Coordinates of C-alpha atoms in Angstrom, one line a residue:
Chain A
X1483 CA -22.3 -35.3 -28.4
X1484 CA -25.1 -37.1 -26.3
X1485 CA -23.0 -36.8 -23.5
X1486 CA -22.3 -33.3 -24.1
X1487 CA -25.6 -32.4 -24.5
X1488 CA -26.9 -34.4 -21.3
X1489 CA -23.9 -32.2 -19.0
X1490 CA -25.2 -28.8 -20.6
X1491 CA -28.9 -29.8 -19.1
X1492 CA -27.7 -30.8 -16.1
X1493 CA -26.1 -27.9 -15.7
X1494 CA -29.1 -25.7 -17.1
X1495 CA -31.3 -27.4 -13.8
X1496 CA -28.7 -26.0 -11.4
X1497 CA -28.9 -23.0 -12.8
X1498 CA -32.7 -22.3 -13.0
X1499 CA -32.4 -23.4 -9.5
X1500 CA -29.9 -20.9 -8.6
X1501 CA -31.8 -18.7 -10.2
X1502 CA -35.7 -19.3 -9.1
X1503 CA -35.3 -17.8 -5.7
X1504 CA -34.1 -14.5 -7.3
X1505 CA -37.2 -13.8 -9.2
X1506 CA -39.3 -15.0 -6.4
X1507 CA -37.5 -12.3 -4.0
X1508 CA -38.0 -9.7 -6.9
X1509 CA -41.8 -10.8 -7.3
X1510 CA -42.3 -10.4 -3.5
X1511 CA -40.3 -7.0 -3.5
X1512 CA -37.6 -7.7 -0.6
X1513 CA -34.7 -6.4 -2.4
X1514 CA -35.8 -3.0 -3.2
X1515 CA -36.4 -0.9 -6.8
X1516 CA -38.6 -2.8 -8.9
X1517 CA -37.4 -3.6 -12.3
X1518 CA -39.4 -3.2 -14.9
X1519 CA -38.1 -6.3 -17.2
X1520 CA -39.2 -8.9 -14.7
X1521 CA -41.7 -10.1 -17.1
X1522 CA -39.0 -10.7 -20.0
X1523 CA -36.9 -12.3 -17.6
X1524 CA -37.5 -16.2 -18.5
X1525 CA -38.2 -15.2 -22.2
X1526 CA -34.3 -13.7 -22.5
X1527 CA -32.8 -16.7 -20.3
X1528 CA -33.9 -19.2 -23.0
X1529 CA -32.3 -16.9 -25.5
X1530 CA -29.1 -16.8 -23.8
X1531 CA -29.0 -20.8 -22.9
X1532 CA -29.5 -21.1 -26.6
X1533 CA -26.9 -19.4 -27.6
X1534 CA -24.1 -20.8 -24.9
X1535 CA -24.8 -24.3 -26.3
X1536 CA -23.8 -23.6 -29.5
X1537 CA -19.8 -23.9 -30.9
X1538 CA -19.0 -21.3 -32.3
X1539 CA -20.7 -17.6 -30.4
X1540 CA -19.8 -14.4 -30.0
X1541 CA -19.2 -12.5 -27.0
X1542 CA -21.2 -9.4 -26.7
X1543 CA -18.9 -6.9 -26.5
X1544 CA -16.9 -7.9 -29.9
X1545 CA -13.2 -9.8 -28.2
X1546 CA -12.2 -13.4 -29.2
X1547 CA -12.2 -16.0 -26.3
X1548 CA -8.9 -15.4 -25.4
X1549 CA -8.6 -11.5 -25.3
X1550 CA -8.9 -9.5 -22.0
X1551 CA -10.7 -6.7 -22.0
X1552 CA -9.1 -2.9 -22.3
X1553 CA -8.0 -1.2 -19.2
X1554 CA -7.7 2.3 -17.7
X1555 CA -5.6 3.0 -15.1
X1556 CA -5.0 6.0 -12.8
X1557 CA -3.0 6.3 -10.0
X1558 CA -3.4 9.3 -7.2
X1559 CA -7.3 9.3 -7.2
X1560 CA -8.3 9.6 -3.6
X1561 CA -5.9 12.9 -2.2
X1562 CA -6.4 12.3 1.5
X1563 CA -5.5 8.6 1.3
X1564 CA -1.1 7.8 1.8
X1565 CA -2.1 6.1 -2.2
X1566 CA -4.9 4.8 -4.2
X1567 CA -5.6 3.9 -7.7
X1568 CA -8.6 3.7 -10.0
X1569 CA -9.5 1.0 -12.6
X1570 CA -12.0 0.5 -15.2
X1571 CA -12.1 -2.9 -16.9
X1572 CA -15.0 -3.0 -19.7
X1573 CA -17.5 -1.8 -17.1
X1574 CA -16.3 -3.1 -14.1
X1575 CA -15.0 -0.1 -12.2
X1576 CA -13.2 0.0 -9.5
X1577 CA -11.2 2.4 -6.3
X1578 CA -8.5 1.5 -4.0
X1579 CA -7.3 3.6 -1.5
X1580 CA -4.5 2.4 0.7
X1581 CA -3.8 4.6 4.2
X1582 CA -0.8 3.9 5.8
X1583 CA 1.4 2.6 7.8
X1584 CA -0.1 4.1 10.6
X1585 CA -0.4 3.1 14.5
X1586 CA -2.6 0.1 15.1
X1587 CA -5.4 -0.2 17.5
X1588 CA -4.3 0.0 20.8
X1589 CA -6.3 -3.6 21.4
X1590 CA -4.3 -5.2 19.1
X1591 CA -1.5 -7.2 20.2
X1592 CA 2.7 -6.1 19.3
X1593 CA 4.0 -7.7 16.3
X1594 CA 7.4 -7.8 14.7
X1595 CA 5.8 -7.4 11.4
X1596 CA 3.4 -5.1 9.6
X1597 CA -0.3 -5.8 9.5
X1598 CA -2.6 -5.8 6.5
X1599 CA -6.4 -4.8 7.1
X1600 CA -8.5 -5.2 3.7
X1601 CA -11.9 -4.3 3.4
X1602 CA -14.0 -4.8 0.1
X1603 CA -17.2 -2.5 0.0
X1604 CA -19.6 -2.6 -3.3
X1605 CA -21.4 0.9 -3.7
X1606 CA -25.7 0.0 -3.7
X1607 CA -25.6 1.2 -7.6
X1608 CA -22.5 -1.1 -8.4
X1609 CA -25.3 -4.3 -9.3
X1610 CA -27.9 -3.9 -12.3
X1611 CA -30.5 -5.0 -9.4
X1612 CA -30.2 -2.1 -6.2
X1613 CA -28.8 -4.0 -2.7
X1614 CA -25.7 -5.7 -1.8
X1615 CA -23.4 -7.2 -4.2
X1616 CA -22.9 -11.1 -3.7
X1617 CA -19.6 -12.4 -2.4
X1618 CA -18.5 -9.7 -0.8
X1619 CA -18.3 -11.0 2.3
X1620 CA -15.2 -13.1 1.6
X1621 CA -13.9 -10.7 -1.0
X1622 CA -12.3 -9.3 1.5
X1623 CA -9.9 -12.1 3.4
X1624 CA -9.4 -13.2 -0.7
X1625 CA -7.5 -9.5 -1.1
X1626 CA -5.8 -10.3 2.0
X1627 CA -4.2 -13.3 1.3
X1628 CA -3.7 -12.3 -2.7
X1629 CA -1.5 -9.3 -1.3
X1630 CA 0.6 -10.7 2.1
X1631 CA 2.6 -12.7 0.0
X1632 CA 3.8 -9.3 -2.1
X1633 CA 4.2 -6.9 0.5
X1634 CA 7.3 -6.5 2.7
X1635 CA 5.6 -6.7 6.3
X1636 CA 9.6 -6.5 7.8
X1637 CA 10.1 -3.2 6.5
X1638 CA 7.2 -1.2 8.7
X1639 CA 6.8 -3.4 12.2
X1640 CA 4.0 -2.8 15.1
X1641 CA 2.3 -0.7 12.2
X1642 CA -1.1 -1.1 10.2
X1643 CA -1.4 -0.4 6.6
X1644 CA -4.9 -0.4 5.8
X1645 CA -6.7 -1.0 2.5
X1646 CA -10.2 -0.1 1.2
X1647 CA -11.8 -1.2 -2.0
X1648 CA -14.8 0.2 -3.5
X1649 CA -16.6 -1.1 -6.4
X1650 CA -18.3 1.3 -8.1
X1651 CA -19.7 -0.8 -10.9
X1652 CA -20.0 -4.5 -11.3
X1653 CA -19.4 -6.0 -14.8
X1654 CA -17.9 -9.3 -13.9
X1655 CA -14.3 -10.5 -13.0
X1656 CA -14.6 -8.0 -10.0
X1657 CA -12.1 -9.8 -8.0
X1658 CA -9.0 -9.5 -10.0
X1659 CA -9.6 -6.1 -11.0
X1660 CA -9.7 -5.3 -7.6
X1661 CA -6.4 -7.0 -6.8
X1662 CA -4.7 -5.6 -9.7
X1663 CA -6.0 -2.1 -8.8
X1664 CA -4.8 -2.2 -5.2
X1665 CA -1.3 -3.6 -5.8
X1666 CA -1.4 -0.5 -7.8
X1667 CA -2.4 1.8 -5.2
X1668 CA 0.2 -0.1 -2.6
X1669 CA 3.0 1.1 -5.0
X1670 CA 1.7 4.7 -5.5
X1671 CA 1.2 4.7 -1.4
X1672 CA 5.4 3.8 -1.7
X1673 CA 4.9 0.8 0.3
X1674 CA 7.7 -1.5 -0.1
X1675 CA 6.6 -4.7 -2.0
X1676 CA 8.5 -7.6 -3.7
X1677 CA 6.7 -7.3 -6.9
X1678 CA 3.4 -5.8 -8.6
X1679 CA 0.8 -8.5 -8.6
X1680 CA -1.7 -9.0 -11.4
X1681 CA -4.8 -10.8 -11.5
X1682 CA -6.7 -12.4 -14.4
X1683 CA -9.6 -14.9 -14.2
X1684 CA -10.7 -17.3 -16.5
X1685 CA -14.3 -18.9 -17.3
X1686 CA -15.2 -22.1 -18.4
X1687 CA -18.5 -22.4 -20.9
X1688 CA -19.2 -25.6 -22.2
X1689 CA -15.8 -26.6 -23.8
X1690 CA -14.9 -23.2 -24.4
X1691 CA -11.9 -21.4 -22.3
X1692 CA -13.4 -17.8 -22.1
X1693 CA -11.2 -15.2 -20.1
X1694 CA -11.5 -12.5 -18.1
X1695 CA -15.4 -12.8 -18.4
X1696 CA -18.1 -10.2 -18.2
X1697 CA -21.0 -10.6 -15.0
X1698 CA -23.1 -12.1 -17.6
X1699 CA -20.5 -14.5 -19.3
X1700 CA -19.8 -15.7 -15.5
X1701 CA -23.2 -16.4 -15.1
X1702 CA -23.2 -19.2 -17.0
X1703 CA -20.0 -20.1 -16.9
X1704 CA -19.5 -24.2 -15.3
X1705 CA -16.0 -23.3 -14.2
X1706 CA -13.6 -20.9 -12.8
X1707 CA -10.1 -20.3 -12.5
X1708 CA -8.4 -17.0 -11.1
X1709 CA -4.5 -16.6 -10.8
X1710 CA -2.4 -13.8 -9.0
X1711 CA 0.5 -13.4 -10.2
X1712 CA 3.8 -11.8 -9.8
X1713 CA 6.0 -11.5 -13.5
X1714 CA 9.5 -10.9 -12.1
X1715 CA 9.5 -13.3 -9.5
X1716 CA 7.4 -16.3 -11.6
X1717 CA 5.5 -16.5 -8.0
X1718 CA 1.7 -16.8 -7.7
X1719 CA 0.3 -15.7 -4.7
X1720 CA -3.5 -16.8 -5.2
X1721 CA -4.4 -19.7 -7.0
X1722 CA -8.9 -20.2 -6.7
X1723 CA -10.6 -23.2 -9.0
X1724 CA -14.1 -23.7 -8.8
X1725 CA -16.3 -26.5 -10.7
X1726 CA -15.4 -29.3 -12.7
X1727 CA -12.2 -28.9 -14.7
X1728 CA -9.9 -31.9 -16.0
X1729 CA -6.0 -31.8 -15.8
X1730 CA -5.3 -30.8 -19.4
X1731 CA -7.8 -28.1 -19.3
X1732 CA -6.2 -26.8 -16.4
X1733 CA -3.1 -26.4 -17.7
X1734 CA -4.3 -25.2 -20.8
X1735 CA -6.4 -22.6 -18.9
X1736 CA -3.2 -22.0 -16.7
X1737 CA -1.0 -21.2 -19.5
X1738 CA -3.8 -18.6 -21.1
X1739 CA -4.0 -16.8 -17.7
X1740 CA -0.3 -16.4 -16.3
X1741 CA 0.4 -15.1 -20.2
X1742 CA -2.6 -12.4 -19.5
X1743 CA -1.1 -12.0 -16.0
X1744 CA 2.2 -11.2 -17.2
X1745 CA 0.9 -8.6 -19.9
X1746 CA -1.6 -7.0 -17.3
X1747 CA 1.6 -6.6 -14.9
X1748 CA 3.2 -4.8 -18.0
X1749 CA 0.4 -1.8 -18.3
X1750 CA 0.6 -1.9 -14.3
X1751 CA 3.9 -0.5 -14.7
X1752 CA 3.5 1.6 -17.4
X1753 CA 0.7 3.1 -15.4
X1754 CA 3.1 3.8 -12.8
X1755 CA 6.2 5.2 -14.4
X1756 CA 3.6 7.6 -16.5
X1757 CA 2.5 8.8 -12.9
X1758 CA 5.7 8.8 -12.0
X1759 CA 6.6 11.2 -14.7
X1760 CA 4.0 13.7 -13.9
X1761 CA 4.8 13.8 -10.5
X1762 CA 8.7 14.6 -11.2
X1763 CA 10.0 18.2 -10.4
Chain B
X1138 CA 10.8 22.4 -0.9
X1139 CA 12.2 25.5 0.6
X1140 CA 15.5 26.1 2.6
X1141 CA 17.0 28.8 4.3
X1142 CA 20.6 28.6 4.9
X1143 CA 23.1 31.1 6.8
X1144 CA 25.0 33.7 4.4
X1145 CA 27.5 32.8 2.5
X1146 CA 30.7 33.5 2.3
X1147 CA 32.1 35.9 -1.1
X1148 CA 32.5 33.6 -4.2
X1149 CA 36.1 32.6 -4.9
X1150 CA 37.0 30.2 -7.2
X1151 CA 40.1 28.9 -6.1
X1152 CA 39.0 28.8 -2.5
X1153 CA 35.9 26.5 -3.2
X1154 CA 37.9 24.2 -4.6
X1155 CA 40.2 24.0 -2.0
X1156 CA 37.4 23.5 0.5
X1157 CA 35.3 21.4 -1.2
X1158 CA 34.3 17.8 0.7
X1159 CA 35.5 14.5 -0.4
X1160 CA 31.5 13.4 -0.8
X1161 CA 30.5 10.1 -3.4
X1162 CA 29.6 11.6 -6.2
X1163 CA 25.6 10.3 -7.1
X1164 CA 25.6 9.3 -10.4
X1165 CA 21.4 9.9 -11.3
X1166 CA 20.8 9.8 -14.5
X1167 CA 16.8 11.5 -15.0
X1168 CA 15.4 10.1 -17.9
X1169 CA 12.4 7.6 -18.3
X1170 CA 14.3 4.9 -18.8
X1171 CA 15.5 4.9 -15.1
X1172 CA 12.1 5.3 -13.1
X1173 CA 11.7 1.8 -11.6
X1174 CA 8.6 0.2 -10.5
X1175 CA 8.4 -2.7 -7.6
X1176 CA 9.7 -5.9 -9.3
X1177 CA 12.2 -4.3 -12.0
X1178 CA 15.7 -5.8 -12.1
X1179 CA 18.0 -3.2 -11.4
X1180 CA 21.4 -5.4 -11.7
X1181 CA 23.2 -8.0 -10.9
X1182 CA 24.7 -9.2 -7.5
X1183 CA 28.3 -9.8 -8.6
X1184 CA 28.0 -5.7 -9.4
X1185 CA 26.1 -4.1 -7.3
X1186 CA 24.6 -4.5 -3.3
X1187 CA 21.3 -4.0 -2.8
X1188 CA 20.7 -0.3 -1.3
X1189 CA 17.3 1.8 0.1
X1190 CA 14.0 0.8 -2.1
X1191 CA 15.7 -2.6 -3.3
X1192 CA 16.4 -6.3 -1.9
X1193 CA 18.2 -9.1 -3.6
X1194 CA 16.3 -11.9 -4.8
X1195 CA 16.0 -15.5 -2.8
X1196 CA 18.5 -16.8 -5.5
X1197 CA 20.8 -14.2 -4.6
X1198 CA 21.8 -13.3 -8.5
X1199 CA 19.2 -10.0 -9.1
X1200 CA 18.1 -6.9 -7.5
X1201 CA 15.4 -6.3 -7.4
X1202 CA 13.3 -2.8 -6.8
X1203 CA 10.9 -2.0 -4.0
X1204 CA 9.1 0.9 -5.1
X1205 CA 8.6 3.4 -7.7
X1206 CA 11.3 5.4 -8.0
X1207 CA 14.5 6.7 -9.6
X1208 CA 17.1 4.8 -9.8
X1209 CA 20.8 5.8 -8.9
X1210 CA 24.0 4.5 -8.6
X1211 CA 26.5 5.3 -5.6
X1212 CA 30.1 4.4 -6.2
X1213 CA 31.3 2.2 -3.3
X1214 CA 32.7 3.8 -0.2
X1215 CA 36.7 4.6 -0.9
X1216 CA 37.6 3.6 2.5
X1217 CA 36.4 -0.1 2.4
X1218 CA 37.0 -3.3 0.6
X1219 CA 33.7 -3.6 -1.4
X1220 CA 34.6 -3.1 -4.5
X1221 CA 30.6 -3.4 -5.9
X1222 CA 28.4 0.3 -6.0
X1223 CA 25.1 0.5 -4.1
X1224 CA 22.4 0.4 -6.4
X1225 CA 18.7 2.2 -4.5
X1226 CA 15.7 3.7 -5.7
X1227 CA 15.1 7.2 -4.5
X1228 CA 10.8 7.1 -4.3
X1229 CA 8.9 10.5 -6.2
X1230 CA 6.9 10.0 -3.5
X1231 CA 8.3 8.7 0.1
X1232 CA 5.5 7.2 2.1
X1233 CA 4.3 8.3 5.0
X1234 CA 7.0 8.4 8.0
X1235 CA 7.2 5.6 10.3
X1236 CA 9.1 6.2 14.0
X1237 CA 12.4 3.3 13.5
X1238 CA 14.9 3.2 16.5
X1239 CA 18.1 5.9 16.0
X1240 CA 15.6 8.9 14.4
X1241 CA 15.2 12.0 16.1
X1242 CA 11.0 12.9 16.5
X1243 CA 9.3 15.7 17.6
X1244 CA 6.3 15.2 20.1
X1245 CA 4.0 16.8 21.8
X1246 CA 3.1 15.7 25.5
X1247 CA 0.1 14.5 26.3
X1248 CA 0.0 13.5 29.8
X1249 CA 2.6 13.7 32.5
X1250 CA 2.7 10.7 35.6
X1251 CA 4.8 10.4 38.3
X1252 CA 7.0 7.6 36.3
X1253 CA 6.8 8.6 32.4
X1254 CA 5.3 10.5 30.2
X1255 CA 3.2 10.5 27.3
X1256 CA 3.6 11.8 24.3
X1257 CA 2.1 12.1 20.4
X1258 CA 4.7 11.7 17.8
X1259 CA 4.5 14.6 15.1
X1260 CA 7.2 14.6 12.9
X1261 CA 10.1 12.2 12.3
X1262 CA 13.1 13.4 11.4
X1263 CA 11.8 16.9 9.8
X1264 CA 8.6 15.1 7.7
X1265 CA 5.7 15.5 9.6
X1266 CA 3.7 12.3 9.5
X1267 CA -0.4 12.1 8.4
X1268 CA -1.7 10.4 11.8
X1269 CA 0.4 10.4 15.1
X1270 CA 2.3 7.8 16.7
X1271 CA 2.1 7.4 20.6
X1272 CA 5.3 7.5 22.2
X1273 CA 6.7 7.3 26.1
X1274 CA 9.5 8.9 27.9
X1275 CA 10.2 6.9 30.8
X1276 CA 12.1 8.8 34.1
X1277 CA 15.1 6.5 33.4
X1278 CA 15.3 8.2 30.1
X1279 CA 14.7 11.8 30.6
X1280 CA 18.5 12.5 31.7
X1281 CA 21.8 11.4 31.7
X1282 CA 22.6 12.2 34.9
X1283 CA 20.9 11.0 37.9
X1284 CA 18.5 9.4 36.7
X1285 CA 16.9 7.9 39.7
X1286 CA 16.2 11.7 41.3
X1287 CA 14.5 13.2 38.0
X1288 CA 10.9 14.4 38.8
X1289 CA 8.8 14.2 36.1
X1290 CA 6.5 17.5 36.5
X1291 CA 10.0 19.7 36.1
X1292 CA 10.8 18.1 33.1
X1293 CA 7.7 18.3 31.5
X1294 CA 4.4 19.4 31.2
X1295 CA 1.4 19.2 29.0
X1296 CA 1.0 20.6 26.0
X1297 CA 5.2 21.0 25.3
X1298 CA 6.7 20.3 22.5
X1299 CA 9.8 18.1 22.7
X1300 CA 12.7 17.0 20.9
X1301 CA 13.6 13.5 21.7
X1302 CA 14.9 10.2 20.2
X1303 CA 13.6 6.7 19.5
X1304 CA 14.9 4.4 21.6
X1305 CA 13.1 1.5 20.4
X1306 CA 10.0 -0.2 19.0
X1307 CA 8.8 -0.2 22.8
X1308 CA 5.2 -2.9 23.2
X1309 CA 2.0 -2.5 21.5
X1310 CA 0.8 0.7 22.9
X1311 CA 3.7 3.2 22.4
X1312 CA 7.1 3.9 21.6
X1313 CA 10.1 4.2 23.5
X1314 CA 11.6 7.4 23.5
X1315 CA 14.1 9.0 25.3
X1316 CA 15.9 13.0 25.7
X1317 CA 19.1 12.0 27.6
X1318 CA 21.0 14.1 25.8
X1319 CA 22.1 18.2 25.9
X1320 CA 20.2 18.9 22.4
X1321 CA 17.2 16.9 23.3
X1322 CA 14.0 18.2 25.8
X1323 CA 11.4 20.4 25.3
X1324 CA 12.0 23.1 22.3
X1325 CA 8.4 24.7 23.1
X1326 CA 6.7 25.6 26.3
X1327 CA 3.7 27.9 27.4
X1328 CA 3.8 29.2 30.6
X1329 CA 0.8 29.0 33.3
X1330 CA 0.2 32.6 31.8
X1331 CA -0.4 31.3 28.3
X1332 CA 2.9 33.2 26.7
X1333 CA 5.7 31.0 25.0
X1334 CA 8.7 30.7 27.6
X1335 CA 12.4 31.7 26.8
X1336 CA 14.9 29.3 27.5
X1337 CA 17.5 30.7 30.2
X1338 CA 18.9 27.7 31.4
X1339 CA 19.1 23.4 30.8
X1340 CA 16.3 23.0 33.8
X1341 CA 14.6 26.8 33.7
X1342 CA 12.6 29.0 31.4
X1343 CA 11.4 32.3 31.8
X1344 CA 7.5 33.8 31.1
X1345 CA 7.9 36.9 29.1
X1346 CA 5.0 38.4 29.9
X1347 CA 4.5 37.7 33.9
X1348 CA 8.5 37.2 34.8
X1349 CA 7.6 33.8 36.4
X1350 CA 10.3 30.9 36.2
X1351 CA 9.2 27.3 35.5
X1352 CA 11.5 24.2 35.5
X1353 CA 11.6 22.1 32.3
X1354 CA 14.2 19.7 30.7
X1355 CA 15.2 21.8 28.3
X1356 CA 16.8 21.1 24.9
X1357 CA 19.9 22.9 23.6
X1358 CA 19.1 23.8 20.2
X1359 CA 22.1 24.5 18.3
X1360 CA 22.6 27.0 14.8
X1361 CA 21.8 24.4 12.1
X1362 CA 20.3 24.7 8.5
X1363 CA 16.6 24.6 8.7
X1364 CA 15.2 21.9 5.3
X1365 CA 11.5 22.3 5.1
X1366 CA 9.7 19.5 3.3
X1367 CA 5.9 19.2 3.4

């Protein structure tokens, strides 16, 4: 228990620290609108620290640790793109639209295989504080390499297929919902792919395995683990760890995730063939 | 889809059955149950090889699908030893239409030089696509026949639209294309008077407005049935 307790503080210091240069941005007003529960700020992070340490708590929006949140799925959303798709996950929201193939730059150099171009944007309304979402940056080259290994590049050479994401609102677990949503604009676009890849992500709290977290949940969470998945193949095409995890953990938290994976995969499809079905003469 | 075809000829039973072509029946069987999605297994390699929309897994026992689609079932061909059917997904919705080496293109050229010219791809294979290809017609490839004496500004000019076929992938700028052939050249042409020109010969075609004969490789376009598909 004593150690226990001494790894949650530890862990609480890195996190005030993470933390401290946000509020002293907000008090010198670089990042923009001005919100008005600044004040409340440190009174409601004590609250919420208290209530991670203890065993047994319950998340905010009602699931047990091991349930994923609800999805909506639509396919056909942006007209002018070749395919795109729109997801909601709890409140993360989320719009793919895929354009291709279509002639590459001129610059570019001839290749005997398709190119992928993936750009994540967030929308300035996406975060509950107005400005640029964080990790974009990379978001981008993690699409990438979560969706080469499903896509057929052979089957449309010296061509470009280009895909844009666009996160409309951030709840947490942005990246797999993006993945899973543009795998699901790829198929409606009738690129040809090996299988439909699914993404789930997984948070560590204290001891507890929490999965597909919400932005606040992954807040505080002392561990990460996101697979990408494809069910009829049994291939993963992304595999991302972060913190401290030890080798029974992770393949306990594997297990819980490639399980989710293989069920998300399942609405994927059903999304598709319902489409599908609509779309029929 | 709309198509216009030539009139036919008065219904008689016995002689549509006596002219009827030997054609593989498609067996498609339109229920929900048979709209595939990338990843399904379709069947087995010891029954079926692995048609359009579908690849056979690295272990080489499933088929799997490529895209969304229907799937069907073609018998195999009577005339060779295969004895397994072709399985293939027929997409609801074909993606957009990439120029591959063998398909016939439209294209519209851009800019004639004293070696090739230039040329944006339109439509491939009767599906126009949603942004153009760039293609080339070299002066090797514009005729059959003496190809070393063809000059390229009475072949072609800019702004006419021309029939041609891929020749190949070509290097990063543009495709190779090529209209050695009777039925391929330019379809479409507007005289220096701004009227559309009338064919009245493989190298000449007529203003109909001013009279005034311009030389263009032109394409013989034979009677076919005309399949629109937007």
């Amino acid at each position: 228990m004593r150690n226990d307790k001494s790894l949650l503080r530890t862990n609480e210091k890195d996190i005030k620290a993470e933390r401290a240069p946000e509020i002293s941005e907000m008090a010198t007003g670089t990042s923009g609108t001005y919100s008005p529960s600044q004040c409340l700020e440190r009174k409601q992070q004590e609250q919420k620290r208290k209530t991670f340490q203890e065993v047994d708590w319950a998340r905010s929006d009602g699931r047990n640790f091991h349930q994923c949140r609800p999805a909506f799925l639509r396919t056909g959303a942006a007209s002018v793109a070749s395919g795109s798709a729109y997801a909601e996950f709890g409140s993360t929201k989320v719009i793919v639209s895929v354009f291709g193939p279509r002639e590459s730059k001129k610059a570019m150099m001839y290749s005997d295989v398709g190119r992928l171009n993936c750009h994540v944007s967030y929308t300035t309304f996406s975060t509950p504080i107005r400005g640029q979402g964080s990790d974009n940056k990379e978001y981008s080259s993690l699409l990438h390499k979560a969706l080469e290994g499903a896509i057929r590049l052979k089957t449309f050479p010296k061509t470009t297929v280009d895909i844009f994401a666009l996160v409309l609102e951030s709840g947490g677990g942005d990246l797999p919902v993006i993945i899973s949503c543009a795998s699901l604009a790829i198929a409606d676009a009738g690129i040809m792919m090996y299988d439909l890849v699914s993404a789930v992500s997984l948070s560590c709290i204290g001891k507890k395995l929490v999965i597909d977290p919400t932005s606040e949940e992954e807040a505080w969470q002392d561990g990460s683990l996101m697979i990408t998945y494809m069910p009829s193949r049994n291939e993963v095409t992304q595999f991302t760890l972060t913190g401290e995890w030890s080798t029974p953990k992770i393949n306990e938290a594997m297990e819980l995730c490639l399980d989710a994976c293989s069920k998300l995969a399942d609405i994927l499809r059903l999304c598709l063939k319902e489409n599908a079905l609509e779309l029929a003469p | 889809m709309r198509e216009t075809s030539l009139s036919l000829p008065a219904i008689n039973d016995e002689a549509m059955i006596a002219t009827e072509p030997e054609i593989p029946q498609a067996i498609d069987v339109l229920c929900s149950d048979s709209i595939a999605t990338p990843g399904e297994i379709l069947g087995d390699s010891s029954q079926f090889i692995a048609g359009k929309g579908s690849y056979l897994a690295p272990n080489g026992r499933n088929i799997h699908a490529s895209i969304t689609g229907h799937r069907r079932v073609l018998p195999p061909p009577a005339d060779s030893t295969e004895k397994r059917s072709t399985v293939e997904v027929v997409g609801h919705k074909s993606r957009g239409a990439v120029p591959e080496p063998g398909v016939v293109v439209i294209a519209r050229v851009t800019r004639v030089m004293a070696r090739m010219v230039s040329a944006d791809i339109m439509c491939v294979e009767s599906k126009a696509v949603k942004e153009k290809f760039t293609g080339i017609i070299r002066q090797q490839d514009v005729r059959a026949t003496e190809i070393d004496k063809v000059d390229m500004y009475q072949s072609f000019q800019p702004g006419d639209v021309v029939k041609a076929v891929v020749l190949s992938l070509g290097d990063a700028r543009a495709y190779y294309l090529s209209t050695a052939k009777n039925e391929l050249g330019v379809v479409s042409a507007q005289s220096m008077a701004g009227a559309t020109m009338v064919p009245i010969s493989w190298t000449e075609m007529q203003c109909p407005s001013t009279g005034q004969i311009e030389k263009r490789k032109v394409a013989k376009v034979l009677q076919t049935f005309f399949h629109f598909r937007i």
